[in-house]
């Protein structure tokens, strides 16, 4: 999708107007480029992950570790980023939360994106996001693009997490005391 975005600087912070789909997955990831169980995960500067090899065991790549203190507010989110052809027996990207010693999966994207809801009683639980390749599966130049957004609208284009941008609605932007020193337009 192509979005025209107004960007302005106010009090040293950057504001982006009109983008309701910022990626909520922090970058850099919990793990960097690595090889394990016959599979190489290569983290690219744009936040995508290239995966190559034949898995000799079920193998996962941690995008966010559950002990990193990553929490989400209660609400509805959409997880995307698994290439087409994923599934329970091949590969996927999933989001889970830690409850005591157990990890409870919220959602698994197998290539089409998946919406899920975090109830208020779990909003203080630590979250984990990971890519999984199942044992015996061969992957060649498979590209994962981990993205988590609020709501149920699936993004049509991958965007790497950007910080410290603050995303505003039109009304919030209009209410800013000043749009100085400039407003520019970017096309994504």
mmCIF file of C-alpha atoms in Angstrom:
data_model
loop_
_atom_site.group_PDB
_atom_site.id
_atom_site.type_symbol
_atom_site.label_atom_id
_atom_site.label_comp_id
_atom_site.label_asym_id
_atom_site.label_seq_id
_atom_site.Cartn_x
_atom_site.Cartn_y
_atom_site.Cartn_z
ATOM 1 C CA UNK A 1 0.000 0.000 0.000
ATOM 2 C CA UNK A 2 1.054 3.565 -0.544
ATOM 3 C CA UNK A 3 0.426 6.008 2.260
ATOM 4 C CA UNK A 4 1.172 9.681 2.092
ATOM 5 C CA UNK A 5 2.448 10.582 5.526
ATOM 6 C CA UNK A 6 2.791 14.051 6.992
ATOM 7 C CA UNK A 7 5.802 14.187 9.284
ATOM 8 C CA UNK A 8 6.500 17.101 11.590
ATOM 9 C CA UNK A 9 8.860 17.871 14.456
ATOM 10 C CA UNK A 10 7.489 19.366 17.659
ATOM 11 C CA UNK A 11 9.549 19.745 20.825
ATOM 12 C CA UNK A 12 12.267 17.531 19.351
ATOM 13 C CA UNK A 13 9.920 14.579 18.747
ATOM 14 C CA UNK A 14 8.831 13.241 15.374
ATOM 15 C CA UNK A 15 5.159 12.858 14.609
ATOM 16 C CA UNK A 16 3.824 10.814 11.746
ATOM 17 C CA UNK A 17 0.283 11.480 10.610
ATOM 18 C CA UNK A 18 -2.079 8.950 9.121
ATOM 19 C CA UNK A 19 -0.200 5.698 9.702
ATOM 20 C CA UNK A 20 -2.408 3.481 11.830
ATOM 21 C CA UNK A 21 -0.116 0.505 11.292
ATOM 22 C CA UNK A 22 3.237 1.104 13.009
ATOM 23 C CA UNK A 23 5.181 -2.102 13.674
ATOM 24 C CA UNK A 24 5.208 -2.823 17.417
ATOM 25 C CA UNK A 25 8.015 -5.412 17.313
ATOM 26 C CA UNK A 26 11.236 -3.790 18.575
ATOM 27 C CA UNK A 27 14.382 -4.017 16.467
ATOM 28 C CA UNK A 28 17.109 -5.176 16.863
ATOM 29 C CA UNK A 29 15.737 -8.588 17.779
ATOM 30 C CA UNK A 30 16.563 -10.693 20.841
ATOM 31 C CA UNK A 31 18.780 -12.912 18.691
ATOM 32 C CA UNK A 32 21.080 -11.935 15.870
ATOM 33 C CA UNK A 33 22.212 -13.940 12.890
ATOM 34 C CA UNK A 34 22.830 -17.552 13.928
ATOM 35 C CA UNK A 35 22.917 -21.163 12.769
ATOM 36 C CA UNK A 36 21.349 -23.998 14.778
ATOM 37 C CA UNK A 37 20.025 -27.479 13.955
ATOM 38 C CA UNK A 38 21.018 -27.103 10.300
ATOM 39 C CA UNK A 39 19.202 -23.797 9.765
ATOM 40 C CA UNK A 40 20.766 -20.340 9.315
ATOM 41 C CA UNK A 41 18.749 -17.291 10.359
ATOM 42 C CA UNK A 42 20.219 -14.098 8.856
ATOM 43 C CA UNK A 43 18.902 -10.834 10.303
ATOM 44 C CA UNK A 44 18.914 -8.051 7.701
ATOM 45 C CA UNK A 45 19.255 -4.332 8.413
ATOM 46 C CA UNK A 46 15.638 -3.782 7.298
ATOM 47 C CA UNK A 47 14.367 -6.182 9.999
ATOM 48 C CA UNK A 48 13.580 -9.090 7.702
ATOM 49 C CA UNK A 49 15.015 -12.528 8.476
ATOM 50 C CA UNK A 50 16.360 -14.796 5.701
ATOM 51 C CA UNK A 51 16.182 -18.500 6.560
ATOM 52 C CA UNK A 52 18.117 -21.287 4.817
ATOM 53 C CA UNK A 53 18.843 -24.964 5.490
ATOM 54 C CA UNK A 54 17.274 -28.252 6.516
ATOM 55 C CA UNK A 55 16.104 -28.462 10.113
ATOM 56 C CA UNK A 56 17.562 -31.491 11.918
ATOM 57 C CA UNK A 57 15.226 -30.728 14.860
ATOM 58 C CA UNK A 58 12.444 -28.243 15.570
ATOM 59 C CA UNK A 59 14.270 -24.911 15.730
ATOM 60 C CA UNK A 60 13.133 -21.455 16.755
ATOM 61 C CA UNK A 61 14.531 -17.977 16.345
ATOM 62 C CA UNK A 62 13.675 -15.532 19.134
ATOM 63 C CA UNK A 63 12.474 -12.197 17.834
ATOM 64 C CA UNK A 64 11.391 -11.181 21.372
ATOM 65 C CA UNK A 65 12.288 -13.252 24.443
ATOM 66 C CA UNK A 66 9.662 -13.625 27.170
ATOM 67 C CA UNK A 67 12.145 -12.431 29.807
ATOM 68 C CA UNK A 68 12.829 -9.113 28.030
ATOM 69 C CA UNK A 69 9.876 -7.394 29.734
ATOM 70 C CA UNK A 70 7.939 -6.825 26.490
ATOM 71 C CA UNK A 71 4.274 -6.266 27.355
ATOM 72 C CA UNK A 72 1.211 -5.312 25.332
ATOM 73 C CA UNK A 73 -1.922 -3.534 26.511
ATOM 74 C CA UNK A 74 -5.196 -5.414 26.333
ATOM 75 C CA UNK A 75 -6.783 -5.141 22.906
ATOM 76 C CA UNK A 76 -6.799 -6.593 19.425
ATOM 77 C CA UNK A 77 -3.637 -7.013 17.374
ATOM 78 C CA UNK A 78 -2.601 -8.576 14.069
ATOM 79 C CA UNK A 79 0.584 -10.614 13.623
ATOM 80 C CA UNK A 80 2.048 -10.981 10.126
ATOM 81 C CA UNK A 81 5.362 -11.857 8.586
ATOM 82 C CA UNK A 82 5.368 -15.558 7.748
ATOM 83 C CA UNK A 83 5.936 -16.324 4.064
ATOM 84 C CA UNK A 84 3.230 -18.210 2.161
ATOM 85 C CA UNK A 85 3.260 -21.973 2.612
ATOM 86 C CA UNK A 86 3.658 -22.011 6.369
ATOM 87 C CA UNK A 87 1.704 -24.251 8.716
ATOM 88 C CA UNK A 88 1.828 -26.400 11.834
ATOM 89 C CA UNK A 89 4.033 -28.991 10.103
ATOM 90 C CA UNK A 90 6.401 -26.572 8.289
ATOM 91 C CA UNK A 91 7.127 -23.065 9.595
ATOM 92 C CA UNK A 92 5.376 -20.123 11.215
ATOM 93 C CA UNK A 93 5.796 -17.013 13.345
ATOM 94 C CA UNK A 94 3.980 -16.913 16.667
ATOM 95 C CA UNK A 95 3.316 -14.704 19.671
ATOM 96 C CA UNK A 96 2.969 -16.132 23.181
ATOM 97 C CA UNK A 97 2.912 -14.941 26.759
ATOM 98 C CA UNK A 98 4.556 -16.342 29.856
ATOM 99 C CA UNK A 99 2.330 -17.472 32.695
ATOM 100 C CA UNK A 100 4.484 -18.868 35.477
ATOM 101 C CA UNK A 101 6.687 -21.543 33.900
ATOM 102 C CA UNK A 102 4.428 -22.009 30.873
ATOM 103 C CA UNK A 103 4.270 -20.274 27.513
ATOM 104 C CA UNK A 104 0.730 -19.814 26.194
ATOM 105 C CA UNK A 105 0.406 -19.107 22.491
ATOM 106 C CA UNK A 106 -1.908 -16.275 21.446
ATOM 107 C CA UNK A 107 -1.582 -16.598 17.708
ATOM 108 C CA UNK A 108 0.418 -18.219 14.914
ATOM 109 C CA UNK A 109 0.823 -16.717 11.446
ATOM 110 C CA UNK A 110 1.341 -19.320 8.724
ATOM 111 C CA UNK A 111 1.401 -16.865 5.827
ATOM 112 C CA UNK A 112 -1.905 -15.014 5.851
ATOM 113 C CA UNK A 113 -1.612 -12.946 9.032
ATOM 114 C CA UNK A 114 -3.709 -13.561 12.111
ATOM 115 C CA UNK A 115 -5.704 -11.292 14.442
ATOM 116 C CA UNK A 116 -5.875 -12.039 18.162
ATOM 117 C CA UNK A 117 -7.026 -10.369 21.377
ATOM 118 C CA UNK A 118 -5.129 -9.878 24.615
ATOM 119 C CA UNK A 119 -7.581 -9.809 27.526
ATOM 120 C CA UNK A 120 -6.971 -7.283 30.303
ATOM 121 C CA UNK A 121 -5.934 -9.981 32.793
ATOM 122 C CA UNK A 122 -2.861 -10.775 30.615
ATOM 123 C CA UNK A 123 -1.689 -7.281 29.682
ATOM 124 C CA UNK A 124 1.067 -7.376 32.307
ATOM 125 C CA UNK A 125 2.432 -10.741 31.184
ATOM 126 C CA UNK A 126 5.740 -10.905 29.309
ATOM 127 C CA UNK A 127 5.352 -11.584 25.586
ATOM 128 C CA UNK A 128 7.529 -13.608 23.212
ATOM 129 C CA UNK A 129 7.629 -13.628 19.421
ATOM 130 C CA UNK A 130 9.456 -16.330 17.502
ATOM 131 C CA UNK A 131 9.978 -17.953 14.137
ATOM 132 C CA UNK A 132 9.731 -21.762 14.125
ATOM 133 C CA UNK A 133 11.015 -24.191 11.498
ATOM 134 C CA UNK A 134 9.881 -27.796 12.009
ATOM 135 C CA UNK A 135 12.230 -30.794 11.912
ATOM 136 C CA UNK A 136 12.877 -32.198 8.435
ATOM 137 C CA UNK A 137 11.766 -29.051 6.611
ATOM 138 C CA UNK A 138 14.123 -27.586 4.000
ATOM 139 C CA UNK A 139 13.918 -23.849 3.400
ATOM 140 C CA UNK A 140 15.759 -21.850 0.754
ATOM 141 C CA UNK A 141 15.827 -18.061 0.909
ATOM 142 C CA UNK A 142 12.646 -17.959 2.967
ATOM 143 C CA UNK A 143 12.075 -14.368 4.166
ATOM 144 C CA UNK A 144 10.197 -13.633 7.381
ATOM 145 C CA UNK A 145 9.065 -10.031 7.978
ATOM 146 C CA UNK A 146 7.887 -9.925 11.627
ATOM 147 C CA UNK A 147 5.209 -7.302 12.116
ATOM 148 C CA UNK A 148 2.700 -6.704 14.886
ATOM 149 C CA UNK A 149 0.073 -3.981 14.530
ATOM 150 C CA UNK A 150 -2.934 -2.834 16.514
ATOM 151 C CA UNK A 151 -6.394 -3.770 15.261
ATOM 152 C CA UNK A 152 -7.452 -6.299 12.660
ATOM 153 C CA UNK A 153 -6.293 -4.569 9.459
ATOM 154 C CA UNK A 154 -3.412 -6.539 7.983
ATOM 155 C CA UNK A 155 -0.592 -4.376 6.673
ATOM 156 C CA UNK A 156 0.108 -4.860 2.993
ATOM 157 C CA UNK A 157 3.698 -3.690 3.257
ATOM 158 C CA UNK A 158 6.327 -4.556 5.861
ATOM 159 C CA UNK A 159 7.617 -1.708 8.002
ATOM 160 C CA UNK A 160 10.479 -2.074 10.452
ATOM 161 C CA UNK A 161 9.914 -0.795 13.997
ATOM 162 C CA UNK A 162 10.909 2.872 14.251
ATOM 163 C CA UNK A 163 11.543 4.647 17.526
ATOM 164 C CA UNK A 164 11.020 7.294 18.925
ATOM 165 C CA UNK A 165 8.266 8.248 16.518
ATOM 166 C CA UNK A 166 4.884 9.000 18.010
ATOM 167 C CA UNK A 167 1.919 8.052 15.837
ATOM 168 C CA UNK A 168 -1.031 10.419 15.892
ATOM 169 C CA UNK A 169 -4.533 10.607 14.525
ATOM 170 C CA UNK A 170 -5.537 13.601 12.391
ATOM 171 C CA UNK A 171 -7.340 15.191 15.385
ATOM 172 C CA UNK A 172 -4.303 14.758 17.659
ATOM 173 C CA UNK A 173 -2.020 16.236 15.011
ATOM 174 C CA UNK A 174 -4.357 19.204 14.471
ATOM 175 C CA UNK A 175 -4.345 19.848 18.236
ATOM 176 C CA UNK A 176 -0.540 20.162 18.454
ATOM 177 C CA UNK A 177 0.426 23.663 19.586
ATOM 178 C CA UNK A 178 2.878 24.096 16.706
ATOM 179 C CA UNK A 179 3.953 22.197 13.628
ATOM 180 C CA UNK A 180 7.332 23.938 13.544
ATOM 181 C CA UNK A 181 9.883 23.767 12.181
ATOM 182 C CA UNK A 182 8.526 21.881 9.170
ATOM 183 C CA UNK A 183 6.157 19.341 7.737
ATOM 184 C CA UNK A 184 7.311 17.052 4.940
ATOM 185 C CA UNK A 185 5.555 14.305 3.011
ATOM 186 C CA UNK A 186 6.953 10.816 2.548
ATOM 187 C CA UNK A 187 5.528 8.042 0.395
ATOM 188 C CA UNK A 188 5.781 4.496 1.695
#
